Amino acid sequence: MSNIVTTEIFTSFQDYLHSEQNIREEIRQIVKEIEKNAREILTVLQVIHQENSAQEISSSCYKARQLFEEVQSNYTKLSEVVPTGQYYRFNDHWKYVTQRLCFLAALTVFLEVGILVSISTVAEILGVSTNSSEFHLDLEDYLMGLLQLCSELARFAVNAVTSGDYERPMQISKFVGELNAGFRLLNLKNDSLRKRFDALKYEVKKIEEVVYDLSIRGLKPDYSSKTNIQEKGTE
Amino acid sequence: MSASRGHKNGNYNKYKKDHSKLSIGDKRKELEEHVDENNKVIQMFRQYTLELDAKHDRYERIVKLSRDITIESKRIIFLLHNAATDIDKKKEQIYNEADLRLNQLIEKNFKLLSIELHGQDPYLYLRAYTAGLQEFIEALLYYQFLRYGSIEPWKNLITKFQYSISNSDNHNDDKTNTEVCMTVPPMEFFLGLGDFTGELLRKCINSLGSGNIEECFQICNYVKDIYTGFLRINCSGYKDLGRKVYVLKQSLQKMEYACYTIQVRGSEIPRHMLATVVNTVTNPDVGHEEDEGFY
């Protein structure tokens, strides 16, 4: 008799698992597409590290914006597949690619207007809701993206100097400095975000070194003009 | 000497001064020390801090609630193990107490938990309360099994976790009740079910000790059914579940071996000795891997 009961219990569970796996499979397919978009955007934006790319930056930002439109439609698809109120049940699938896209969106905005993008703007760029009861952008994923942005900017600072752009490291230094101050306000738990944040100081250091190198050689834009005057004065 | 020191100091200061003129670290330091509240970035991060703190705090509160549930559930299981007496009156008394305490958990602890989870995505906090929930399910199933000889399916469980909470503390206002429901993913139920078979193993060996051989076979068959049920399920991709099934298989084999021993050697050993024999036979390869201290 008990056999019938247990069979019934397990059959319904099997059905449950089966339908869950179907959803996961669908999600995986869409996430694969989004990952592809993210790689394309990353490739497009890599132009910043090329020599003498200053003119191309705005056009690659434009390209990135176009690719973000594809991302938007993919996220819309994703939000239709994920049942409402169960965002975090399947969150693992798109977590990493979302972090990466946050980074890319933040980089695009930085290149365009030089400011730190807010979470709501990123959500808009990705085409997801800002309301946490719907398919939204997780705050920690966004913050993770910002930290990724910092390491990319550290590299950018070095390469900008190579191509003779001495303004850029100053802008990056200020930007990352502010970001660092912001992150210090957060009460982080001992989690992955915390670990990633701990790496930020090395990136800050790297950027400062670049600025330092420029400064002592009088290559720092505003500073060099000042010293020129001073030098003239003493002469 | 003092002169040289003074000289050194002077030099040091000079360098420092020079350095500070050139240093760009100052700017950052300034940013850190005097947080500029008008700065847009800072304002943004103030907002994020609030959000992040709210989430962490809620998580911690849920962990606390879950821990209380775990402890109480373990105690109930321990209590139920004591119900293995022949005196019906005492048995009944223990069952009633267990029932009362289980209901208290539902009425009090789980209610608090579901209020905490209300309006949130429960899956975000699932890791915080999964331990307590599984332990509770284990206790509940064990109680149901002892008292009624069978367990209720998952569907019945979720009906227990429905509460209505009055929105207003003010008694004069007409109360608008919100229906709050505790989310129990079926997975949690089956993980609890896996743990429950561990209790059955204990029960099986204990009943052997008290000479209740009939019950021993009965429990063994019941666990066989459960194991067969688990075999029907594809565990790939669910690590926790796979582990539980593995442990279940081991427990089942222990019980099967105990039953075998009774059958083969039952006639030659006096009843009260059986338990020792079975224990010495099953325990060496078992080791002491019991997860909980209640034996």
XYZ file of C-alpha atoms in Angstrom:
530
model
C 0.000 0.000 0.000
C 2.771 2.356 0.946
C 4.310 1.574 -2.396
C 1.504 3.355 -4.210
C 1.934 6.448 -2.080
C 5.664 6.660 -2.620
C 5.301 6.068 -6.347
C 2.889 8.944 -6.546
C 5.183 11.198 -4.570
C 8.134 10.457 -6.761
C 6.328 10.684 -10.058
C 5.271 14.244 -9.383
C 8.807 15.082 -8.363
C 10.173 13.643 -11.565
C 7.750 15.797 -13.525
C 8.864 18.819 -11.568
C 12.523 18.152 -12.267
C 11.773 17.490 -15.882
C 10.040 20.804 -16.409
C 12.805 22.576 -14.543
C 15.378 21.066 -16.824
C 13.420 22.183 -19.842
C 13.427 25.747 -18.603
C 17.138 25.557 -17.882
C 17.804 24.261 -21.359
C 15.912 27.168 -22.897
C 17.760 29.624 -20.696
C 21.084 28.119 -21.652
C 20.320 28.622 -25.338
C 19.478 32.286 -24.880
C 22.421 32.901 -22.584
C 24.679 31.442 -25.243
C 23.413 34.112 -27.628
C 23.965 36.834 -25.070
C 27.473 35.583 -24.451
C 28.129 35.818 -28.153
C 26.886 39.430 -28.177
C 29.064 40.234 -25.193
C 32.161 38.872 -26.906
C 31.396 40.914 -30.005
C 31.034 44.099 -27.991
C 34.242 43.372 -26.139
C 36.067 42.878 -29.440
C 34.693 46.106 -30.831
C 35.749 48.070 -27.779
C 39.243 46.621 -27.757
C 40.055 49.310 -30.295
C 40.835 51.608 -27.378
C 44.065 49.743 -26.810
C 45.231 50.227 -30.370
C 47.715 52.924 -31.176
C 46.245 56.231 -32.288
C 42.701 55.060 -31.943
C 41.301 58.305 -30.562
C 39.227 58.982 -33.662
C 37.849 55.480 -33.832
C 36.581 55.398 -30.284
C 33.324 57.194 -30.950
C 32.543 55.023 -33.942
C 33.233 51.840 -31.971
C 30.982 53.130 -29.195
C 28.314 53.533 -31.805
C 28.881 49.963 -32.966
C 28.702 48.762 -29.394
C 25.401 50.574 -28.944
C 24.028 48.761 -31.952
C 25.137 45.431 -30.528
C 23.521 46.314 -27.213
C 20.239 46.440 -29.063
C 20.639 42.769 -29.870
C 21.458 42.154 -26.230
C 18.231 43.890 -25.287
C 16.119 41.647 -27.421
C 17.871 38.596 -26.009
C 17.250 39.725 -22.451
C 13.619 40.260 -23.318
C 13.474 36.668 -24.520
C 15.149 35.535 -21.346
C 12.720 37.418 -19.154
C 9.872 35.650 -20.900
C 11.331 32.233 -20.158
C 12.117 32.830 -16.506
C 9.009 32.555 -14.316
C 8.229 35.728 -12.388
C 9.546 35.787 -8.864
C 12.068 33.052 -9.564
C 14.891 35.194 -10.857
C 17.388 33.819 -8.370
C 16.418 30.232 -8.975
C 18.047 30.369 -12.411
C 20.320 33.333 -11.819
C 23.486 31.224 -12.096
C 23.053 30.853 -15.821
C 23.268 34.515 -16.754
C 25.161 35.892 -13.792
C 28.599 36.008 -15.383
C 27.553 37.279 -18.752
C 25.481 39.971 -17.072
C 28.486 41.098 -15.055
C 30.480 41.275 -18.241
C 27.787 43.276 -19.981
C 27.626 45.682 -17.054
C 31.323 46.222 -17.518
C 30.889 46.773 -21.254
C 27.996 49.154 -20.786
C 29.956 51.092 -18.181
C 32.971 51.238 -20.484
C 30.872 52.483 -23.374
C 29.354 55.228 -21.267
C 32.749 56.161 -19.880
C 34.153 56.490 -23.386
C 31.172 58.486 -24.532
C 30.733 60.974 -21.711
C 33.339 60.115 -19.094
C 30.988 59.546 -16.180
C 30.114 56.565 -14.031
C 26.995 54.877 -15.243
C 24.254 54.201 -12.703
C 22.593 50.849 -12.234
C 19.322 52.072 -13.694
C 21.055 53.257 -16.845
C 22.804 49.915 -17.253
C 19.481 48.164 -16.794
C 18.128 50.375 -19.541
C 21.039 49.593 -21.848
C 20.556 45.873 -21.270
C 16.822 46.187 -21.650
C 15.879 44.763 -18.274
C 13.569 46.110 -15.630
C 14.695 48.126 -12.640
C 11.907 46.672 -10.553
C 13.342 43.843 -8.490
C 10.157 41.787 -8.673
C 10.565 41.469 -12.426
C 13.539 40.360 -14.459
C 16.018 42.920 -13.204
C 19.678 43.696 -12.868
C 21.203 42.398 -9.678
C 23.098 45.060 -7.750
C 26.036 42.821 -7.028
C 26.376 41.874 -10.675
C 26.445 45.546 -11.562
C 29.116 46.273 -8.960
C 31.122 43.325 -10.192
C 30.954 44.821 -13.671
C 32.310 48.124 -12.361
C 35.258 46.336 -10.823
C 35.974 44.669 -14.140
C 35.818 48.107 -15.723
C 38.613 49.284 -13.429
C 41.044 46.640 -14.599
C 40.249 47.425 -18.192
C 40.831 51.113 -17.523
C 44.171 50.355 -15.903
C 45.227 48.721 -19.134
C 43.727 51.569 -21.114
C 45.762 54.112 -19.144
C 48.996 52.380 -20.087
C 48.095 52.057 -23.740
C 46.819 55.613 -23.953
C 50.236 56.864 -22.896
C 51.856 54.684 -25.528
C 49.800 56.315 -28.209
C 50.679 59.729 -26.856
C 47.403 60.553 -25.125
C 48.461 62.053 -21.804
C 45.056 63.432 -20.892
C 43.417 60.056 -20.664
C 45.345 58.665 -17.678
C 44.404 61.766 -15.690
C 40.760 61.243 -16.466
C 41.013 57.550 -15.624
C 42.847 58.254 -12.399
C 40.158 60.615 -11.216
C 37.403 58.288 -12.309
C 38.830 55.176 -10.678
C 39.711 57.167 -7.571
C 36.107 58.194 -7.150
C 34.925 54.699 -7.822
C 37.312 53.360 -5.228
C 36.018 55.860 -2.687
C 32.511 54.730 -3.521
C 33.317 51.074 -3.032
C 34.812 51.863 0.332
C 31.391 52.973 1.511
C 29.944 49.541 0.954
C 29.809 47.057 3.797
C 30.934 44.026 1.907
C 30.566 40.540 3.226
C 33.295 38.024 2.762
C 32.054 37.004 -0.655
C 33.188 37.087 -4.256
C 32.466 40.788 -4.554
C 34.747 41.452 -1.628
C 37.513 39.397 -3.162
C 37.206 41.220 -6.440
C 37.207 44.538 -4.629
C 40.436 43.624 -2.868
C 42.095 43.449 -6.274
C 41.004 46.990 -7.041
C 43.845 48.562 -5.085
C 46.411 47.040 -7.430
C 44.638 48.560 -10.369
C 44.501 51.916 -8.638
C 48.206 51.611 -7.976
C 48.928 50.772 -11.573
C 47.053 53.824 -12.780
C 48.776 56.034 -10.233
C 52.131 54.819 -11.423
C 51.260 55.826 -14.942
C 50.227 59.279 -13.768
C 53.345 59.497 -11.656
C 55.562 58.643 -14.599
C 53.906 61.348 -16.629
C 54.189 63.849 -13.803
C 57.875 63.537 -13.099
C 58.631 63.926 -16.754
C 56.499 66.975 -17.028
C 54.153 65.253 -19.392
C 51.121 65.681 -17.237
C 48.927 68.026 -19.271
C 47.971 70.752 -16.807
C 51.105 70.341 -14.777
C 53.520 70.653 -17.680
C 52.039 73.948 -18.741
C 52.514 75.220 -15.208
C 56.111 74.121 -14.973
C 56.842 75.684 -18.310
C 55.782 79.003 -16.938
C 57.776 78.410 -13.786
C 60.823 77.447 -15.760
C 60.513 80.512 -17.845
C 60.152 82.569 -14.735
C 63.302 81.233 -13.149
C 65.250 81.564 -16.320
C 74.339 64.148 16.522
C 71.373 66.246 17.141
C 72.499 68.480 14.388
C 72.745 65.645 11.964
C 69.345 64.457 12.965
C 68.012 67.872 12.379
C 69.655 67.852 9.040
C 68.126 64.545 8.205
C 64.756 65.727 9.256
C 65.113 68.783 7.229
C 66.013 66.759 4.229
C 63.185 64.387 4.809
C 60.718 67.188 5.027
C 62.034 68.688 1.910
C 61.617 65.461 0.017
C 58.230 64.965 1.431
C 57.215 68.380 0.361
C 58.540 67.815 -3.112
C 56.896 64.505 -3.270
C 53.564 65.813 -2.187
C 53.737 68.403 -4.860
C 54.099 65.711 -7.438
C 52.058 62.996 -5.831
C 48.717 62.269 -7.321
C 47.897 59.921 -4.473
C 46.879 62.949 -2.486
C 43.817 63.409 -4.499
C 42.663 59.924 -3.761
C 43.495 60.277 -0.110
C 41.469 63.419 0.008
C 38.590 61.609 -1.593
C 38.755 58.851 0.959
C 39.139 61.008 4.012
C 36.656 63.693 3.209
C 33.905 61.935 1.434
C 32.382 64.503 -0.785
C 28.680 64.062 -0.324
C 27.907 66.186 -3.335
C 29.889 63.917 -5.570
C 27.549 62.023 -7.858
C 29.477 58.787 -7.523
C 29.346 58.973 -3.750
C 25.626 59.658 -3.781
C 25.140 56.691 -6.058
C 27.121 54.429 -3.794
C 25.283 55.632 -0.695
C 22.142 54.318 -2.318
C 23.806 50.997 -3.205
C 25.051 50.626 0.347
C 21.531 50.864 1.669
C 20.329 48.219 -0.725
C 23.212 45.884 -0.082
C 22.941 46.235 3.685
C 19.226 45.566 3.608
C 19.858 42.359 1.724
C 22.698 41.201 3.970
C 20.711 41.982 7.114
C 17.707 40.100 5.893
C 19.919 37.178 5.004
C 21.411 37.079 8.476
C 18.006 37.283 10.128
C 16.844 34.357 8.041
C 19.926 32.344 8.939
C 19.127 32.928 12.604
C 15.530 31.837 12.192
C 16.655 28.798 10.279
C 19.086 27.843 12.998
C 16.352 27.934 15.628
C 14.232 25.686 13.475
C 17.108 23.259 13.017
C 17.715 22.966 16.733
C 14.081 22.472 17.628
C 13.615 19.929 14.841
C 16.587 17.907 16.036
C 15.133 17.899 19.527
C 11.810 16.682 18.234
C 13.520 13.855 16.378
C 15.349 12.912 19.542
C 12.100 12.958 21.433
C 10.493 10.696 18.857
C 13.289 8.197 19.153
C 12.309 7.863 22.786
C 8.832 6.861 21.745
C 10.023 3.319 21.188
C 8.317 1.931 24.258
C 5.704 -0.725 24.611
C 3.536 1.398 26.842
C 0.890 2.847 24.574
C 0.050 5.643 26.922
C 3.546 6.970 27.026
C 3.841 6.635 23.279
C 0.707 8.626 22.782
C 1.989 11.268 25.125
C 5.235 11.631 23.203
C 3.400 11.790 19.893
C 1.164 14.503 21.202
C 4.082 16.507 22.438
C 5.903 16.129 19.120
C 2.781 17.157 17.256
C 2.421 20.216 19.438
C 6.024 21.239 18.977
C 5.910 20.711 15.225
C 2.825 22.879 15.037
C 4.529 25.502 17.107
C 7.351 25.569 14.610
C 4.857 26.051 11.820
C 2.854 28.663 13.669
C 5.719 30.634 15.073
C 9.120 30.131 13.477
C 8.004 29.485 9.934
C 5.544 32.313 10.143
C 8.338 34.714 11.015
C 10.381 33.268 8.209
C 7.643 33.680 5.666
C 7.065 37.265 6.769
C 10.754 37.877 6.239
C 10.525 36.369 2.770
C 7.314 38.092 1.831
C 7.695 40.196 -1.281
C 11.201 38.878 -1.834
C 12.486 36.324 -4.235
C 12.672 33.306 -1.910
C 15.294 31.669 -4.066
C 17.676 34.502 -3.231
C 17.546 33.476 0.415
C 17.024 29.765 -0.035
C 20.563 28.986 0.973
C 19.959 30.760 4.258
C 17.009 28.649 5.301
C 17.445 25.372 3.465
C 19.124 23.689 6.455
C 16.312 24.501 8.855
C 13.656 23.578 6.368
C 15.186 20.199 5.583
C 15.578 19.377 9.234
C 11.984 20.316 9.861
C 10.776 18.145 6.987
C 12.827 15.299 8.368
C 11.218 15.679 11.782
C 7.747 16.025 10.328
C 8.053 12.967 8.107
C 9.464 10.919 10.928
C 6.573 11.909 13.127
C 4.057 11.074 10.416
C 5.687 7.766 9.790
C 5.756 6.750 13.442
C 2.227 7.798 14.156
C 0.429 6.950 10.944
C 2.798 4.560 9.221
C 3.008 6.661 6.097
C 4.177 10.065 4.973
C 2.300 12.885 3.346
C 3.356 14.114 -0.073
C 4.824 17.526 -0.763
C 1.460 18.959 -1.774
C 0.110 18.509 1.726
C 3.128 20.121 3.224
C 2.782 23.416 1.422
C -0.807 23.776 2.575
C 0.489 23.918 6.135
C 2.655 26.904 5.326
C -0.042 29.395 4.532
C -0.582 32.308 6.799
C -2.641 35.379 6.772
C -1.095 38.402 8.345
C -2.966 41.502 9.295
C -1.463 44.543 7.706
C -2.300 47.049 10.379
C -1.183 46.838 13.961
C -3.969 49.215 14.842
C -6.993 47.274 16.010
C -9.449 49.983 15.135
C -8.662 49.874 11.477
C -10.440 47.290 9.450
C -7.905 44.573 9.031
C -6.696 43.857 5.587
C -5.085 40.478 5.634
C -2.292 39.517 3.364
C -1.902 35.931 2.411
C 1.652 34.910 2.988
C 2.958 31.597 1.853
C 6.182 29.913 2.745
C 7.995 28.753 -0.363
C 9.087 25.162 -0.157
C 10.673 24.012 -3.392
C 9.993 20.314 -3.952
C 13.719 19.758 -3.995
C 13.900 20.694 -0.319
C 11.190 18.213 0.492
C 13.102 15.405 -1.149
C 16.354 16.354 0.489
C 14.488 16.198 3.801
C 13.071 12.861 2.753
C 16.601 11.601 2.220
C 17.555 12.622 5.746
C 14.400 11.033 7.065
C 15.598 7.605 5.917
C 18.658 8.114 8.105
C 16.320 8.301 11.075
C 14.607 5.148 9.888
C 17.916 3.339 9.941
C 18.395 4.372 13.545
C 14.875 3.343 14.369
C 15.366 0.004 12.646
C 18.497 -0.848 14.604
C 16.964 0.415 17.845
C 13.866 -1.694 17.434
C 16.134 -4.648 16.926
C 17.677 -3.819 20.273
C 14.324 -3.838 21.942
C 13.527 -7.138 20.292
C 10.864 -5.788 17.975
C 11.896 -7.752 14.928
C 8.654 -7.332 13.048
C 9.143 -3.586 12.959
C 12.679 -4.018 11.731
C 11.521 -5.798 8.578
C 8.719 -3.354 8.127
C 11.005 -0.341 8.198
C 13.464 -2.021 5.891
C 10.739 -2.578 3.340
C 9.586 0.977 3.642
C 13.049 2.314 2.957
C 13.276 -0.053 0.008
C 10.206 1.634 -1.445
C 11.693 5.053 -0.941
C 14.957 3.997 -2.523
C 13.104 2.586 -5.512
C 11.362 5.922 -5.792
C 14.636 7.805 -5.812
C 16.011 5.533 -8.506
C 13.257 6.730 -10.781
C 14.636 10.235 -10.564
C 17.428 11.523 -12.676
C 19.820 13.059 -10.183
C 22.376 14.312 -12.648
C 23.001 17.979 -12.149
C 21.707 17.946 -8.585
C 24.707 17.352 -6.411
C 22.912 17.467 -3.075
C 20.297 15.030 -4.175
C 22.865 12.617 -5.569
C 24.707 12.644 -2.276
C 21.540 11.995 -0.317
C 20.664 9.054 -2.527
C 24.132 7.646 -2.054
C 23.803 7.840 1.726
C 20.333 6.353 1.460
C 21.704 3.386 -0.411
C 24.289 2.788 2.282
C 21.690 2.990 5.042
C 19.452 0.623 3.168
C 22.222 -1.914 2.752
C 22.894 -1.798 6.474
C 19.247 -2.501 7.171
C 19.086 -5.253 4.608
C 22.088 -6.862 6.163
C 20.493 -6.600 9.601
C 17.370 -8.309 8.318
C 19.496 -10.968 6.700
C 21.282 -11.614 9.985
C 17.993 -11.989 11.798
C 16.733 -14.409 9.228
C 19.856 -16.559 9.152
C 20.964 -16.503 12.726
C 17.790 -15.425 14.475
C 17.028 -18.940 15.707
C 20.424 -19.526 17.269
C 20.860 -16.265 19.139
C 18.621 -15.129 21.965
C 16.555 -12.118 21.028
C 18.183 -9.626 23.345
C 21.584 -10.484 21.873
C 20.573 -9.828 18.286
C 21.168 -6.113 18.391
C 24.749 -6.536 19.533
C 25.406 -9.047 16.812
C 23.944 -6.860 14.116
C 25.780 -3.824 15.406
C 29.114 -5.558 15.415
C 28.478 -6.847 11.933
C 27.302 -3.574 10.407
C 29.379 -1.060 12.284
C 33.005 -1.869 11.372
C 32.623 -0.910 7.727
C 30.251 1.861 8.646
C 32.632 3.813 10.797
C 31.255 6.710 12.767
C 29.946 8.904 10.041
C 26.689 9.778 11.697
C 25.870 13.379 11.011
C 24.077 14.058 14.234
C 24.767 13.168 17.761
C 21.462 11.615 18.576
C 21.697 7.899 18.578
